[in-house]
Coordinates of C-alpha atoms and ligand atoms in Angstrom, one line a residue:
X1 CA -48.7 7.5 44.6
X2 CA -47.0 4.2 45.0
X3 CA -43.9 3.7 43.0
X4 CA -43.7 -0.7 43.8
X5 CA -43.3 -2.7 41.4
X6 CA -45.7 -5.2 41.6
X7 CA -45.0 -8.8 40.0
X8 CA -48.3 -10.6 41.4
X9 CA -47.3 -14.3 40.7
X10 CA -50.7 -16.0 42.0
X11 CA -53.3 -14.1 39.7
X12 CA -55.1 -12.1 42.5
X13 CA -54.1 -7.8 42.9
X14 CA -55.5 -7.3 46.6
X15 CA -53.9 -4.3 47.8
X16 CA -51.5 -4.1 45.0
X17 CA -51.3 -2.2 41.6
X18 CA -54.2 -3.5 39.3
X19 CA -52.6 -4.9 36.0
X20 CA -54.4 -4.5 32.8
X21 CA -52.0 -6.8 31.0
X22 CA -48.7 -8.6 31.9
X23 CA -46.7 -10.9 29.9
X24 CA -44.6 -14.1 31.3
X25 CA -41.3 -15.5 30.0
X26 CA -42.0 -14.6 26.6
X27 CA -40.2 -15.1 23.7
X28 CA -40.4 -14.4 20.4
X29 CA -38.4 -15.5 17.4
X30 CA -38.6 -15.1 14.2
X31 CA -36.7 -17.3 11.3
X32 CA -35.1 -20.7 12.2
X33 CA -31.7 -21.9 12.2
X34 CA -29.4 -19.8 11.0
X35 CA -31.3 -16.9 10.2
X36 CA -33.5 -17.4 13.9
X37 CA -34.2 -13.7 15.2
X38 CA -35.0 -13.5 19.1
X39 CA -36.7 -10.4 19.5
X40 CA -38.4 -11.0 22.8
X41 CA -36.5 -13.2 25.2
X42 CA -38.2 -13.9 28.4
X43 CA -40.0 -11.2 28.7
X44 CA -42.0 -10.4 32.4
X45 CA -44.2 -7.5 32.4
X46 CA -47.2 -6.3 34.0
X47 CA -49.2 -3.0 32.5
X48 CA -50.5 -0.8 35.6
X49 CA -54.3 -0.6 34.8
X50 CA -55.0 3.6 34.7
X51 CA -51.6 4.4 33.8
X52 CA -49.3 5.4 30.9
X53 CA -46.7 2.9 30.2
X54 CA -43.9 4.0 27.4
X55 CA -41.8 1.5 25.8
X56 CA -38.3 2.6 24.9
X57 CA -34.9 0.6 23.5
X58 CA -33.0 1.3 20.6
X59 CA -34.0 0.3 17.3
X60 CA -34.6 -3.4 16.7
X61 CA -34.8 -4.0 20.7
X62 CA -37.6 -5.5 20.3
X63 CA -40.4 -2.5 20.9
X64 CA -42.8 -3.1 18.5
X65 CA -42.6 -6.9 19.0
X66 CA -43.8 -6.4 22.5
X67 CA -46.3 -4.5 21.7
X68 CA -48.0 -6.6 19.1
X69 CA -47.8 -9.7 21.4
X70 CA -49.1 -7.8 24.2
X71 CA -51.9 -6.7 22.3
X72 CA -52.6 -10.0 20.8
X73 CA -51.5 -8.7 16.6
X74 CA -48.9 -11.3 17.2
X75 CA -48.0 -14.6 18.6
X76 CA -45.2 -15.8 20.6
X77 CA -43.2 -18.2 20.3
X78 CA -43.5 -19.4 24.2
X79 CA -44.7 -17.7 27.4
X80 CA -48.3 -16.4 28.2
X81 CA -50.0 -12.9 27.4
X82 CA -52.9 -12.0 30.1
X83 CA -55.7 -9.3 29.3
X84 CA -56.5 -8.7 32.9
X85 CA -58.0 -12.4 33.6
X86 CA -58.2 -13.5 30.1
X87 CA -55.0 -15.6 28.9
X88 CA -55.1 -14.6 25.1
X89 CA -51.7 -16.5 24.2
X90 CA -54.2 -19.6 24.6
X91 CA -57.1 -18.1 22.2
X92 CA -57.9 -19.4 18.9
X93 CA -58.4 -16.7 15.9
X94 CA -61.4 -15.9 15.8
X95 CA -61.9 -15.3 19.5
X96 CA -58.5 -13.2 19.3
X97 CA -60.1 -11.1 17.2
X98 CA -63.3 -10.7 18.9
X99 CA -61.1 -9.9 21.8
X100 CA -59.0 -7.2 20.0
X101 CA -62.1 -5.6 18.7
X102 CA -64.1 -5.3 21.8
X103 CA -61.4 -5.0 25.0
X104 CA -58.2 -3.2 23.0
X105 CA -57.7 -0.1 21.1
X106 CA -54.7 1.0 18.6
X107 CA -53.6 4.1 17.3
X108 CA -50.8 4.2 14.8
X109 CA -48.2 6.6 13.5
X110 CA -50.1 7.0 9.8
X111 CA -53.5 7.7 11.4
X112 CA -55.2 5.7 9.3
X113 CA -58.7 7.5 8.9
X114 CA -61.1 7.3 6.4
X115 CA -60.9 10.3 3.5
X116 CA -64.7 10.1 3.1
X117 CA -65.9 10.1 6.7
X118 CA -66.0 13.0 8.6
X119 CA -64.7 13.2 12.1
X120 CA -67.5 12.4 14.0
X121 CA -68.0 9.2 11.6
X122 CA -64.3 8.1 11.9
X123 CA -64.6 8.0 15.5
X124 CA -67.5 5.8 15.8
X125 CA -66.6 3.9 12.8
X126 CA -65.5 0.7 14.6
X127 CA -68.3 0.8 16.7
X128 CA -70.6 1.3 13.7
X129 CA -69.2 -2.0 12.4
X130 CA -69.4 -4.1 15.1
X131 CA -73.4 -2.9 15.9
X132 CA -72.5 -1.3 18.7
X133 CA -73.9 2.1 19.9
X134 CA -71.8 4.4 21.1
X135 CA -72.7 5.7 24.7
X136 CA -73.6 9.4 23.8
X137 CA -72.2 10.8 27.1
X138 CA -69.6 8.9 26.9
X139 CA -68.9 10.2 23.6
X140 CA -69.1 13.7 24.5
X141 CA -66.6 13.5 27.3
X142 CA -64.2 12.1 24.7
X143 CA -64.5 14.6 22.1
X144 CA -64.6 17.4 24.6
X145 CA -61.0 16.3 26.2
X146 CA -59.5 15.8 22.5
X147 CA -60.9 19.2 22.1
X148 CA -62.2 18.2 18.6
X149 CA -66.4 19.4 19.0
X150 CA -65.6 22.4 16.9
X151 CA -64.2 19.9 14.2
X152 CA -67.0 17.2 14.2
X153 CA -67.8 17.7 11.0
X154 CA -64.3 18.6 9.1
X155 CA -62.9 15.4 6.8
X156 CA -59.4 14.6 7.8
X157 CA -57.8 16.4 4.5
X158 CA -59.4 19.4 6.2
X159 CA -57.5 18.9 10.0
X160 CA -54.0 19.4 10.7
X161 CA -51.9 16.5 11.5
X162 CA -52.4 16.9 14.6
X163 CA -56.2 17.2 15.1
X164 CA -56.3 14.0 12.3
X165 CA -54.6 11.9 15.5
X166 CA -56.4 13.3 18.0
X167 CA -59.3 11.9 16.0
X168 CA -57.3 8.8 15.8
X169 CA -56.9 9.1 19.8
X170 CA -60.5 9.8 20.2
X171 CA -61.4 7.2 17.8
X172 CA -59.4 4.3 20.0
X173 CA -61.1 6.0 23.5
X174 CA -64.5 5.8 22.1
X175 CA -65.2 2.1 22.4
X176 CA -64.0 2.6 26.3
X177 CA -61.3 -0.4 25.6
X178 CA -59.7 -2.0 28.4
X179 CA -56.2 -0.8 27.0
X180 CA -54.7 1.2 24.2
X181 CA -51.3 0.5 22.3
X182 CA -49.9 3.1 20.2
X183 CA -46.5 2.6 18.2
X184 CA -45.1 5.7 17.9
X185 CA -48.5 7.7 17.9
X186 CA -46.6 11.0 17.3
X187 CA -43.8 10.0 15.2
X188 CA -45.4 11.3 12.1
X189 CA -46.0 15.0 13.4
X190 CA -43.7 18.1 14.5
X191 CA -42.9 19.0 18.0
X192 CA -46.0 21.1 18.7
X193 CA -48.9 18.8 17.5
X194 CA -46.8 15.7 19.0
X195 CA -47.4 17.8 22.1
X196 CA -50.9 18.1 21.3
X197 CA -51.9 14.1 21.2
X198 CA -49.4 13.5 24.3
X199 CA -51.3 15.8 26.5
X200 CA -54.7 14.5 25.2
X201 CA -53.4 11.1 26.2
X202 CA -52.4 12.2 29.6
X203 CA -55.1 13.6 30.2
X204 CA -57.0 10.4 29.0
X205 CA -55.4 8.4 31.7
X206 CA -55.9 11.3 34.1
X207 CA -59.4 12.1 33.7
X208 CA -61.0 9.1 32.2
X209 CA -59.3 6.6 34.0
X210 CA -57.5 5.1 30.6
X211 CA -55.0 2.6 30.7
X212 CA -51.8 3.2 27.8
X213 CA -48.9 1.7 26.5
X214 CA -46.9 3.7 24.2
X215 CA -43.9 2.7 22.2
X216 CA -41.5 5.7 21.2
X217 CA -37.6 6.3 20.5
X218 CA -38.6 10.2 21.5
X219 CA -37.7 11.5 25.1
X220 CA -40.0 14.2 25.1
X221 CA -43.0 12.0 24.2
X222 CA -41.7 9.2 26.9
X223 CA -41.6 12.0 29.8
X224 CA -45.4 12.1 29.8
X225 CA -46.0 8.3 30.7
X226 CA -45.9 7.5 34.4
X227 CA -43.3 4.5 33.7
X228 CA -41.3 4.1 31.1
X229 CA -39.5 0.2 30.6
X230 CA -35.8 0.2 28.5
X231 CA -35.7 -2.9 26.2
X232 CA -32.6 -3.8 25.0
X233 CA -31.8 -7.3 23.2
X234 CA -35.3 -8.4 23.7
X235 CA -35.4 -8.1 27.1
X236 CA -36.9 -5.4 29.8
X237 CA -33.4 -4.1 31.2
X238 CA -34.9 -0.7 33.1
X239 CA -37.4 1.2 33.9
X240 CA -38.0 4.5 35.8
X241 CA -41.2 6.3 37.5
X242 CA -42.2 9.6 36.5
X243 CA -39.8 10.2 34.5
X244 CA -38.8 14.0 33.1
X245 CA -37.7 14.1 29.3
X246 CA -34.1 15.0 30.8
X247 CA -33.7 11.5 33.1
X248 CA -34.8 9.7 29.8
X249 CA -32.2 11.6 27.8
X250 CA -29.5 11.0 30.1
X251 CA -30.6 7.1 30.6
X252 CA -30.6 6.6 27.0
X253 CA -27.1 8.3 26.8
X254 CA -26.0 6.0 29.4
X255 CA -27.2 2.8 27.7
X256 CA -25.3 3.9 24.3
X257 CA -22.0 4.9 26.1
X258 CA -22.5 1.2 27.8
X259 CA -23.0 -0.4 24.3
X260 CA -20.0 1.2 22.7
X261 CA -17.9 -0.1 25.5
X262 CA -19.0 -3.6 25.9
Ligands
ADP1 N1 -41.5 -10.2 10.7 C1 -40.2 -10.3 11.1 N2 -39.4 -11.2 10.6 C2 -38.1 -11.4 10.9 N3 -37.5 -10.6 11.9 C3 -38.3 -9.6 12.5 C4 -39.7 -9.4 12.1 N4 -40.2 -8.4 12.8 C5 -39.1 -8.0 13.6 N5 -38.0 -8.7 13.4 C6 -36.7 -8.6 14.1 O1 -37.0 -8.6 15.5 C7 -36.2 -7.7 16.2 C8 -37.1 -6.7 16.9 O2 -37.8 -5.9 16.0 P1 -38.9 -4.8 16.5 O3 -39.7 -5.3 17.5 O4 -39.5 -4.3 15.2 O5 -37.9 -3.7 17.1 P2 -38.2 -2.2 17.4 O6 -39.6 -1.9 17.3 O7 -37.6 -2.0 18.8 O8 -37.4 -1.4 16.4 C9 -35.3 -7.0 15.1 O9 -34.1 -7.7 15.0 C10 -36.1 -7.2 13.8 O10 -35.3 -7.2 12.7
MG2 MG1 -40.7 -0.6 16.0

């Protein structure tokens, strides 16, 4: 696998890492005068198409920010977001939306699933709304990696926590989205059913080609992306390639030992 970091500044990929999204000199600031926030502060990124990309800083770095402009829930304040060729810091609302709808998928730390709907329903539930049909085969292949075809039929209060975010997971992998963005996807379940969803979403990118940026605080859950980017301050200040939970740990460590000093 190639580890370079790839920057393309002229649009084209030939040869290179395809990139699903990438971001350039943004910022983002919230508030005005004295009170003015800069949570993103010239921010360049590219997301590796068919990889998983974790997002990691200390609270208030700036994590979530990214991720919302990135996926288009937010604006900026300057700088341009690209969905592969598609410059959506230029869109106006309605075709933002359309855009979020049919090219992105989310997954959040309170699942968010309907009580009433069974599993099977909550998974094709956006697709349902927007008159879309659900490719059956498609469909299959997702429910069979989440390993959820036993538990079609279950309503969420009868799934673990777990299994309700792997329907959450299976929900957002349905609509075969360009991307997925999850904020802290497992920061609402214990150790062994965080383990669950990670390896479902591994094995997303793995076998089904799936392109995912995570955000997490949680080393563990970082250790199963491919790439993991440090934001400190509002700004990308590291990153490391197939990473283990340990070389986040002890990178982490050595960002907080840098902060007390400085
Ligand atoms: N809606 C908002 N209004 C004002 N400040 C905000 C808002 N959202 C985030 N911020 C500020 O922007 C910075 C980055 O926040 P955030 O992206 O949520 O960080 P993280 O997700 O890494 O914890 C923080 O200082 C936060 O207080
Ligand atoms: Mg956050």
């Amino acid at each position: 696998m190639t580890t370079a970091v790839t920057i393309p500044r002229h649009g084209g990929t030939g040869g290179r890492t395809a990139v699903a999204a990438r971001a350039r000199q943004v910022v983002k600031a919230y508030g005005v005068g004295e009170t003015r926030v800069v949570a993103l502060d010239h921010v360049d990124v590219d997301i590796e198409r068919g990889r998983f990309t974790a997002i990691m800083g200390p609270s208030g770095s700036g994590k979530s920010t990214l991720m919302h402009c990135l996926a288009g829930l937010d604006t900026v304040t300057s700088g341009e977001i690209h969905l592969a060729d598609t410059e959506i810091t230029k869109l106006k609302d309605k075709k933002l939306t359309q855009l979020r709808r049919d090219r992105i998928g989310f997954i959040f730390q309170a699942f968010n699933l309907l009580p009433t709907l069974n599993a099977i329903e909550n998974i094709t539930l956006p697709m349902d709304i927007a008159g879309r049909r659900p490719d059956a085969d498609w469909l299959r292949q997702v429910v069979e990696t989440v390993g959820l075809a036993e538990r079609l039929k279950h309503r969420p209060t009868q799934l673990s926590g777990g299994q309700q975010q792997r329907v959450a997971v299976a929900r957002a992998l349905a609509a075969r989205p360009e991307i997925i963005f999850g904020d802290e996807p497992t920061g609402n379940l214990d150790s062994r059913a965080g383990a669950e969803v990670l390896s479902f979403l591994r094995k997303s990118v793995d076998e089904l080609g799936q392109t995912i940026v995570m955000v997490t605080h949680d080393p563990v859950a970082a250790s199963y992306a491919d790439r993991v980017l440090y934001l400190a301050d509002g700004s990308i200040v590291d990153e490391m390639r197939n990473p283990t939970a340990d070389q986040v740990l002890d990178r982490m460590k050595d960002f907080d030992a840098r902060g007390r000093t400085s």
